[in-house]
Amino acid sequence: MTSIGGAEMVDWNLAVSTATRLVRPGPEVTRDEARAVVAELRRHAKASEEHVRAFTRMIPEGHEPEDTPVLVVDRAGWVKANVAGFRELLSPMLEKMRERRSGSPGGAVLGAVGGKVTGVELGMLLSFLSSRVLGQYETFAPATRELPAGAKGGGRLLLVAPNIVHVERELDADPHDFRLWVCLHEETHRTQFAGVPWLRDHLKNEIQSFLAATDMDPATVLERLREAAQALAGARPEGERDEDGRSLVELVQTPEQREVLGRLTAVMSLLEGHADYVMDGVGPQVVPSVAEIREKFQQRRARGASRLDLALRKLLGLDAKLRQYRDGERFVRAVVDQVGMDGFNRVWTSPNTLPTKAEIAAPADWVARVHRRAE
């Protein structure tokens, strides 16, 4: 629990219990099958280290960065890990909301019920997302007894076993190939942060700047979360849309936040696109059916699961996430084609060499800016 002014802005324990109660059951597997999946994912995660580092050349030979744990989790484990991360990242915004609430009429009443309401609604959203994530590198993960993390603020790599099994069955993909293919993507994220020591603090500062710029009273935040929860429950009236068809994230932005979000969008597009590029670049060497997996997976990404799924993807900004994969991969491919892998790796030199949002769409502009400056 996060106690602020005697009342909870977010009841984190309730968020976890709500999500774990509502989470969909995973695919049916025997106990022995589950153990075999977990063991294989751990082996693939270890093997992916060597493949990714050799392909990206981001970590110099002989240099061993701080290790971060690989955790194979179920959907409830993913929820618990992400709630812990949310608590850490959201603390500045919650503090700002507490200060505003303390001086507003009815603030005490809002504090008494708002934390419970927000906890339930956050839990509902997490239960939805928990069945869709295959893997995740948790950059800002605080270590707990159940969920260890790297020392000195390092992250952890999560592989969500039931979701991986569900998707490999849905795609009718070779299970061993698909599991390794997923591990290659997630290991690339771990390599990005291991090989670029300043990247974690840069991202955290940008996210904290975004949250600190939040200019919104608590009632408005609760209303936005309620909109998402209503969509999840199918309670939104037929044909009703959110303002201008925008996502939940877009609806809460101030002008200052839009500027920060533009930079965050660029760097996240880079990280996700780079992971996709590496996954497909390494794939043919070690994943025999990589072409078939990629084609089926892209089709799955594009179509969504249902009308409700499509509406939620829009509301939560998940469509933007899909664009990040596509646009970022195009950027990485174009730059590597033009200046090679070592030339592309100049992107990791400093925050100033990261691409802008405009440069993600125009890779030649990034090459001209960064390489001409270096020359």
mmCIF file with all atom_site columns, N, CA and C in Angstrom, residues 56-99:
data_model
loop_
_atom_site.group_PDB
_atom_site.id
_atom_site.type_symbol
_atom_site.label_atom_id
_atom_site.label_alt_id
_atom_site.label_comp_id
_atom_site.label_asym_id
_atom_site.label_entity_id
_atom_site.label_seq_id
_atom_site.pdbx_PDB_ins_code
_atom_site.Cartn_x
_atom_site.Cartn_y
_atom_site.Cartn_z
_atom_site.occupancy
_atom_site.B_iso_or_equiv
_atom_site.pdbx_formal_charge
_atom_site.auth_seq_id
_atom_site.auth_comp_id
_atom_site.auth_asym_id
_atom_site.auth_atom_id
_atom_site.pdbx_PDB_model_num
ATOM 1   N N  . THR A 1 56 ? 24.615 -7.824  -32.540 1.00 0.00 ? 56 THR A N  1
ATOM 2   C CA . THR A 1 56 ? 24.502 -6.378  -32.334 1.00 0.00 ? 56 THR A CA 1
ATOM 3   C C  . THR A 1 56 ? 25.849 -5.696  -32.120 1.00 0.00 ? 56 THR A C  1
ATOM 4   N N  . ARG A 1 57 ? 26.822 -6.427  -31.583 1.00 0.00 ? 57 ARG A N  1
ATOM 5   C CA . ARG A 1 57 ? 28.142 -5.867  -31.248 1.00 0.00 ? 57 ARG A CA 1
ATOM 6   C C  . ARG A 1 57 ? 28.020 -4.653  -30.309 1.00 0.00 ? 57 ARG A C  1
ATOM 7   N N  . MET A 1 58 ? 27.030 -4.685  -29.440 1.00 0.00 ? 58 MET A N  1
ATOM 8   C CA . MET A 1 58 ? 26.834 -3.585  -28.501 1.00 0.00 ? 58 MET A CA 1
ATOM 9   C C  . MET A 1 58 ? 27.699 -3.707  -27.254 1.00 0.00 ? 58 MET A C  1
ATOM 10  N N  . ILE A 1 59 ? 28.091 -4.939  -26.896 1.00 0.00 ? 59 ILE A N  1
ATOM 11  C CA . ILE A 1 59 ? 28.885 -5.167  -25.692 1.00 0.00 ? 59 ILE A CA 1
ATOM 12  C C  . ILE A 1 59 ? 30.267 -5.644  -26.125 1.00 0.00 ? 59 ILE A C  1
ATOM 13  N N  . PRO A 1 60 ? 31.312 -4.867  -25.854 1.00 0.00 ? 60 PRO A N  1
ATOM 14  C CA . PRO A 1 60 ? 32.662 -5.238  -26.293 1.00 0.00 ? 60 PRO A CA 1
ATOM 15  C C  . PRO A 1 60 ? 33.071 -6.605  -25.761 1.00 0.00 ? 60 PRO A C  1
ATOM 16  N N  . GLU A 1 61 ? 33.841 -7.319  -26.572 1.00 0.00 ? 61 GLU A N  1
ATOM 17  C CA . GLU A 1 61 ? 34.319 -8.638  -26.159 1.00 0.00 ? 61 GLU A CA 1
ATOM 18  C C  . GLU A 1 61 ? 35.167 -8.528  -24.903 1.00 0.00 ? 61 GLU A C  1
ATOM 19  N N  . GLY A 1 62 ? 34.934 -9.422  -23.971 1.00 0.00 ? 62 GLY A N  1
ATOM 20  C CA . GLY A 1 62 ? 35.663 -9.412  -22.711 1.00 0.00 ? 62 GLY A CA 1
ATOM 21  C C  . GLY A 1 62 ? 35.027 -8.542  -21.642 1.00 0.00 ? 62 GLY A C  1
ATOM 22  N N  . HIS A 1 63 ? 34.014 -7.755  -22.032 1.00 0.00 ? 63 HIS A N  1
ATOM 23  C CA . HIS A 1 63 ? 33.320 -6.910  -21.056 1.00 0.00 ? 63 HIS A CA 1
ATOM 24  C C  . HIS A 1 63 ? 32.031 -7.606  -20.630 1.00 0.00 ? 63 HIS A C  1
ATOM 25  N N  . GLU A 1 64 ? 31.897 -7.872  -19.357 1.00 0.00 ? 64 GLU A N  1
ATOM 26  C CA . GLU A 1 64 ? 30.716 -8.568  -18.856 1.00 0.00 ? 64 GLU A CA 1
ATOM 27  C C  . GLU A 1 64 ? 29.902 -7.598  -18.010 1.00 0.00 ? 64 GLU A C  1
ATOM 28  N N  . PRO A 1 65 ? 28.786 -7.083  -18.546 1.00 0.00 ? 65 PRO A N  1
ATOM 29  C CA . PRO A 1 65 ? 27.973 -6.134  -17.781 1.00 0.00 ? 65 PRO A CA 1
ATOM 30  C C  . PRO A 1 65 ? 27.264 -6.818  -16.629 1.00 0.00 ? 65 PRO A C  1
ATOM 31  N N  . GLU A 1 66 ? 26.671 -5.998  -15.785 1.00 0.00 ? 66 GLU A N  1
ATOM 32  C CA . GLU A 1 66 ? 25.912 -6.519  -14.646 1.00 0.00 ? 66 GLU A CA 1
ATOM 33  C C  . GLU A 1 66 ? 24.816 -7.475  -15.125 1.00 0.00 ? 66 GLU A C  1
ATOM 34  N N  . ASP A 1 67 ? 24.742 -8.618  -14.474 1.00 0.00 ? 67 ASP A N  1
ATOM 35  C CA . ASP A 1 67 ? 23.745 -9.602  -14.862 1.00 0.00 ? 67 ASP A CA 1
ATOM 36  C C  . ASP A 1 67 ? 22.385 -9.217  -14.297 1.00 0.00 ? 67 ASP A C  1
ATOM 37  N N  . THR A 1 68 ? 21.344 -9.574  -15.025 1.00 0.00 ? 68 THR A N  1
ATOM 38  C CA . THR A 1 68 ? 19.982 -9.359  -14.553 1.00 0.00 ? 68 THR A CA 1
ATOM 39  C C  . THR A 1 68 ? 19.247 -10.690 -14.642 1.00 0.00 ? 68 THR A C  1
ATOM 40  N N  . PRO A 1 69 ? 18.371 -10.966 -13.697 1.00 0.00 ? 69 PRO A N  1
ATOM 41  C CA . PRO A 1 69 ? 17.729 -12.287 -13.661 1.00 0.00 ? 69 PRO A CA 1
ATOM 42  C C  . PRO A 1 69 ? 16.703 -12.470 -14.773 1.00 0.00 ? 69 PRO A C  1
ATOM 43  N N  . VAL A 1 70 ? 16.531 -13.724 -15.179 1.00 0.00 ? 70 VAL A N  1
ATOM 44  C CA . VAL A 1 70 ? 15.476 -14.120 -16.102 1.00 0.00 ? 70 VAL A CA 1
ATOM 45  C C  . VAL A 1 70 ? 14.426 -14.863 -15.289 1.00 0.00 ? 70 VAL A C  1
ATOM 46  N N  . LEU A 1 71 ? 13.192 -14.366 -15.304 1.00 0.00 ? 71 LEU A N  1
ATOM 47  C CA . LEU A 1 71 ? 12.115 -14.970 -14.535 1.00 0.00 ? 71 LEU A CA 1
ATOM 48  C C  . LEU A 1 71 ? 11.040 -15.473 -15.487 1.00 0.00 ? 71 LEU A C  1
ATOM 49  N N  . VAL A 1 72 ? 10.728 -16.747 -15.413 1.00 0.00 ? 72 VAL A N  1
ATOM 50  C CA . VAL A 1 72 ? 9.621  -17.315 -16.174 1.00 0.00 ? 72 VAL A CA 1
ATOM 51  C C  . VAL A 1 72 ? 8.408  -17.268 -15.259 1.00 0.00 ? 72 VAL A C  1
ATOM 52  N N  . VAL A 1 73 ? 7.384  -16.508 -15.652 1.00 0.00 ? 73 VAL A N  1
ATOM 53  C CA . VAL A 1 73 ? 6.254  -16.237 -14.761 1.00 0.00 ? 73 VAL A CA 1
ATOM 54  C C  . VAL A 1 73 ? 4.939  -16.637 -15.425 1.00 0.00 ? 73 VAL A C  1
ATOM 55  N N  . ASP A 1 74 ? 3.902  -16.729 -14.595 1.00 0.00 ? 74 ASP A N  1
ATOM 56  C CA . ASP A 1 74 ? 2.550  -16.887 -15.115 1.00 0.00 ? 74 ASP A CA 1
ATOM 57  C C  . ASP A 1 74 ? 1.918  -15.499 -15.216 1.00 0.00 ? 74 ASP A C  1
ATOM 58  N N  . ARG A 1 75 ? 0.643  -15.443 -15.555 1.00 0.00 ? 75 ARG A N  1
ATOM 59  C CA . ARG A 1 75 ? -0.003 -14.143 -15.741 1.00 0.00 ? 75 ARG A CA 1
ATOM 60  C C  . ARG A 1 75 ? -0.097 -13.364 -14.433 1.00 0.00 ? 75 ARG A C  1
ATOM 61  N N  . ALA A 1 76 ? -0.368 -14.053 -13.337 1.00 0.00 ? 76 ALA A N  1
ATOM 62  C CA . ALA A 1 76 ? -0.428 -13.373 -12.039 1.00 0.00 ? 76 ALA A CA 1
ATOM 63  C C  . ALA A 1 76 ? 0.937  -12.828 -11.650 1.00 0.00 ? 76 ALA A C  1
ATOM 64  N N  . GLY A 1 77 ? 2.001  -13.551 -11.973 1.00 0.00 ? 77 GLY A N  1
ATOM 65  C CA . GLY A 1 77 ? 3.348  -13.063 -11.691 1.00 0.00 ? 77 GLY A CA 1
ATOM 66  C C  . GLY A 1 77 ? 3.674  -11.819 -12.479 1.00 0.00 ? 77 GLY A C  1
ATOM 67  N N  . TRP A 1 78 ? 3.220  -11.773 -13.731 1.00 0.00 ? 78 TRP A N  1
ATOM 68  C CA . TRP A 1 78 ? 3.430  -10.582 -14.546 1.00 0.00 ? 78 TRP A CA 1
ATOM 69  C C  . TRP A 1 78 ? 2.714  -9.383  -13.938 1.00 0.00 ? 78 TRP A C  1
ATOM 70  N N  . VAL A 1 79 ? 1.490  -9.595  -13.458 1.00 0.00 ? 79 VAL A N  1
ATOM 71  C CA . VAL A 1 79 ? 0.732  -8.510  -12.832 1.00 0.00 ? 79 VAL A CA 1
ATOM 72  C C  . VAL A 1 79 ? 1.485  -7.967  -11.621 1.00 0.00 ? 79 VAL A C  1
ATOM 73  N N  . LYS A 1 80 ? 1.935  -8.857  -10.734 1.00 0.00 ? 80 LYS A N  1
ATOM 74  C CA . LYS A 1 80 ? 2.634  -8.412  -9.525  1.00 0.00 ? 80 LYS A CA 1
ATOM 75  C C  . LYS A 1 80 ? 3.891  -7.620  -9.864  1.00 0.00 ? 80 LYS A C  1
ATOM 76  N N  . ALA A 1 81 ? 4.637  -8.084  -10.862 1.00 0.00 ? 81 ALA A N  1
ATOM 77  C CA . ALA A 1 81 ? 5.861  -7.393  -11.248 1.00 0.00 ? 81 ALA A CA 1
ATOM 78  C C  . ALA A 1 81 ? 5.562  -6.001  -11.774 1.00 0.00 ? 81 ALA A C  1
ATOM 79  N N  . ASN A 1 82 ? 4.503  -5.871  -12.577 1.00 0.00 ? 82 ASN A N  1
ATOM 80  C CA . ASN A 1 82 ? 4.202  -4.574  -13.162 1.00 0.00 ? 82 ASN A CA 1
ATOM 81  C C  . ASN A 1 82 ? 3.598  -3.605  -12.155 1.00 0.00 ? 82 ASN A C  1
ATOM 82  N N  . VAL A 1 83 ? 2.822  -4.102  -11.204 1.00 0.00 ? 83 VAL A N  1
ATOM 83  C CA . VAL A 1 83 ? 2.321  -3.225  -10.149 1.00 0.00 ? 83 VAL A CA 1
ATOM 84  C C  . VAL A 1 83 ? 3.486  -2.637  -9.358  1.00 0.00 ? 83 VAL A C  1
ATOM 85  N N  . ALA A 1 84 ? 4.495  -3.456  -9.091  1.00 0.00 ? 84 ALA A N  1
ATOM 86  C CA . ALA A 1 84 ? 5.668  -2.954  -8.364  1.00 0.00 ? 84 ALA A CA 1
ATOM 87  C C  . ALA A 1 84 ? 6.361  -1.848  -9.151  1.00 0.00 ? 84 ALA A C  1
ATOM 88  N N  . GLY A 1 85 ? 6.464  -2.025  -10.472 1.00 0.00 ? 85 GLY A N  1
ATOM 89  C CA . GLY A 1 85 ? 7.073  -0.993  -11.303 1.00 0.00 ? 85 GLY A CA 1
ATOM 90  C C  . GLY A 1 85 ? 6.241  0.272   -11.360 1.00 0.00 ? 85 GLY A C  1
ATOM 91  N N  . PHE A 1 86 ? 4.904  0.118   -11.449 1.00 0.00 ? 86 PHE A N  1
ATOM 92  C CA . PHE A 1 86 ? 4.016  1.278   -11.468 1.00 0.00 ? 86 PHE A CA 1
ATOM 93  C C  . PHE A 1 86 ? 4.160  2.097   -10.192 1.00 0.00 ? 86 PHE A C  1
ATOM 94  N N  . ARG A 1 87 ? 4.234  1.416   -9.076  1.00 0.00 ? 87 ARG A N  1
ATOM 95  C CA . ARG A 1 87 ? 4.344  2.125   -7.792  1.00 0.00 ? 87 ARG A CA 1
ATOM 96  C C  . ARG A 1 87 ? 5.561  3.034   -7.782  1.00 0.00 ? 87 ARG A C  1
ATOM 97  N N  . GLU A 1 88 ? 6.655  2.545   -8.341  1.00 0.00 ? 88 GLU A N  1
ATOM 98  C CA . GLU A 1 88 ? 7.879  3.340   -8.337  1.00 0.00 ? 88 GLU A CA 1
ATOM 99  C C  . GLU A 1 88 ? 7.784  4.525   -9.290  1.00 0.00 ? 88 GLU A C  1
ATOM 100 N N  . LEU A 1 89 ? 7.280  4.293   -10.493 1.00 0.00 ? 89 LEU A N  1
ATOM 101 C CA . LEU A 1 89 ? 7.258  5.342   -11.500 1.00 0.00 ? 89 LEU A CA 1
ATOM 102 C C  . LEU A 1 89 ? 6.175  6.385   -11.248 1.00 0.00 ? 89 LEU A C  1
ATOM 103 N N  . LEU A 1 90 ? 5.054  5.978   -10.660 1.00 0.00 ? 90 LEU A N  1
ATOM 104 C CA . LEU A 1 90 ? 3.926  6.893   -10.499 1.00 0.00 ? 90 LEU A CA 1
ATOM 105 C C  . LEU A 1 90 ? 4.002  7.751   -9.241  1.00 0.00 ? 90 LEU A C  1
ATOM 106 N N  . SER A 1 91 ? 4.989  7.510   -8.394  1.00 0.00 ? 91 SER A N  1
ATOM 107 C CA . SER A 1 91 ? 5.017  8.218   -7.114  1.00 0.00 ? 91 SER A CA 1
ATOM 108 C C  . SER A 1 91 ? 5.041  9.742   -7.265  1.00 0.00 ? 91 SER A C  1
ATOM 109 N N  . PRO A 1 92 ? 5.790  10.347  -8.220  1.00 0.00 ? 92 PRO A N  1
ATOM 110 C CA . PRO A 1 92 ? 5.740  11.814  -8.329  1.00 0.00 ? 92 PRO A CA 1
ATOM 111 C C  . PRO A 1 92 ? 4.352  12.335  -8.702  1.00 0.00 ? 92 PRO A C  1
ATOM 112 N N  . MET A 1 93 ? 3.674  11.659  -9.628  1.00 0.00 ? 93 MET A N  1
ATOM 113 C CA . MET A 1 93 ? 2.340  12.103  -10.019 1.00 0.00 ? 93 MET A CA 1
ATOM 114 C C  . MET A 1 93 ? 1.352  11.951  -8.872  1.00 0.00 ? 93 MET A C  1
ATOM 115 N N  . LEU A 1 94 ? 1.446  10.847  -8.136  1.00 0.00 ? 94 LEU A N  1
ATOM 116 C CA . LEU A 1 94 ? 0.530  10.642  -7.019  1.00 0.00 ? 94 LEU A CA 1
ATOM 117 C C  . LEU A 1 94 ? 0.752  11.677  -5.923  1.00 0.00 ? 94 LEU A C  1
ATOM 118 N N  . GLU A 1 95 ? 1.990  12.060  -5.719  1.00 0.00 ? 95 GLU A N  1
ATOM 119 C CA . GLU A 1 95 ? 2.285  13.091  -4.729  1.00 0.00 ? 95 GLU A CA 1
ATOM 120 C C  . GLU A 1 95 ? 1.677  14.429  -5.149  1.00 0.00 ? 95 GLU A C  1
ATOM 121 N N  . LYS A 1 96 ? 1.783  14.738  -6.438  1.00 0.00 ? 96 LYS A N  1
ATOM 122 C CA . LYS A 1 96 ? 1.194  15.979  -6.940  1.00 0.00 ? 96 LYS A CA 1
ATOM 123 C C  . LYS A 1 96 ? -0.321 15.959  -6.779  1.00 0.00 ? 96 LYS A C  1
ATOM 124 N N  . MET A 1 97 ? -0.930 14.812  -7.066  1.00 0.00 ? 97 MET A N  1
ATOM 125 C CA . MET A 1 97 ? -2.377 14.680  -6.903  1.00 0.00 ? 97 MET A CA 1
ATOM 126 C C  . MET A 1 97 ? -2.777 14.811  -5.436  1.00 0.00 ? 97 MET A C  1
ATOM 127 N N  . ARG A 1 98 ? -1.954 14.260  -4.550  1.00 0.00 ? 98 ARG A N  1
ATOM 128 C CA . ARG A 1 98 ? -2.252 14.371  -3.113  1.00 0.00 ? 98 ARG A CA 1
ATOM 129 C C  . ARG A 1 98 ? -2.273 15.826  -2.684  1.00 0.00 ? 98 ARG A C  1
ATOM 130 N N  . GLU A 1 99 ? -1.299 16.595  -3.148  1.00 0.00 ? 99 GLU A N  1
ATOM 131 C CA . GLU A 1 99 ? -1.233 18.003  -2.780  1.00 0.00 ? 99 GLU A CA 1
ATOM 132 C C  . GLU A 1 99 ? -2.448 18.759  -3.292  1.00 0.00 ? 99 GLU A C  1
#
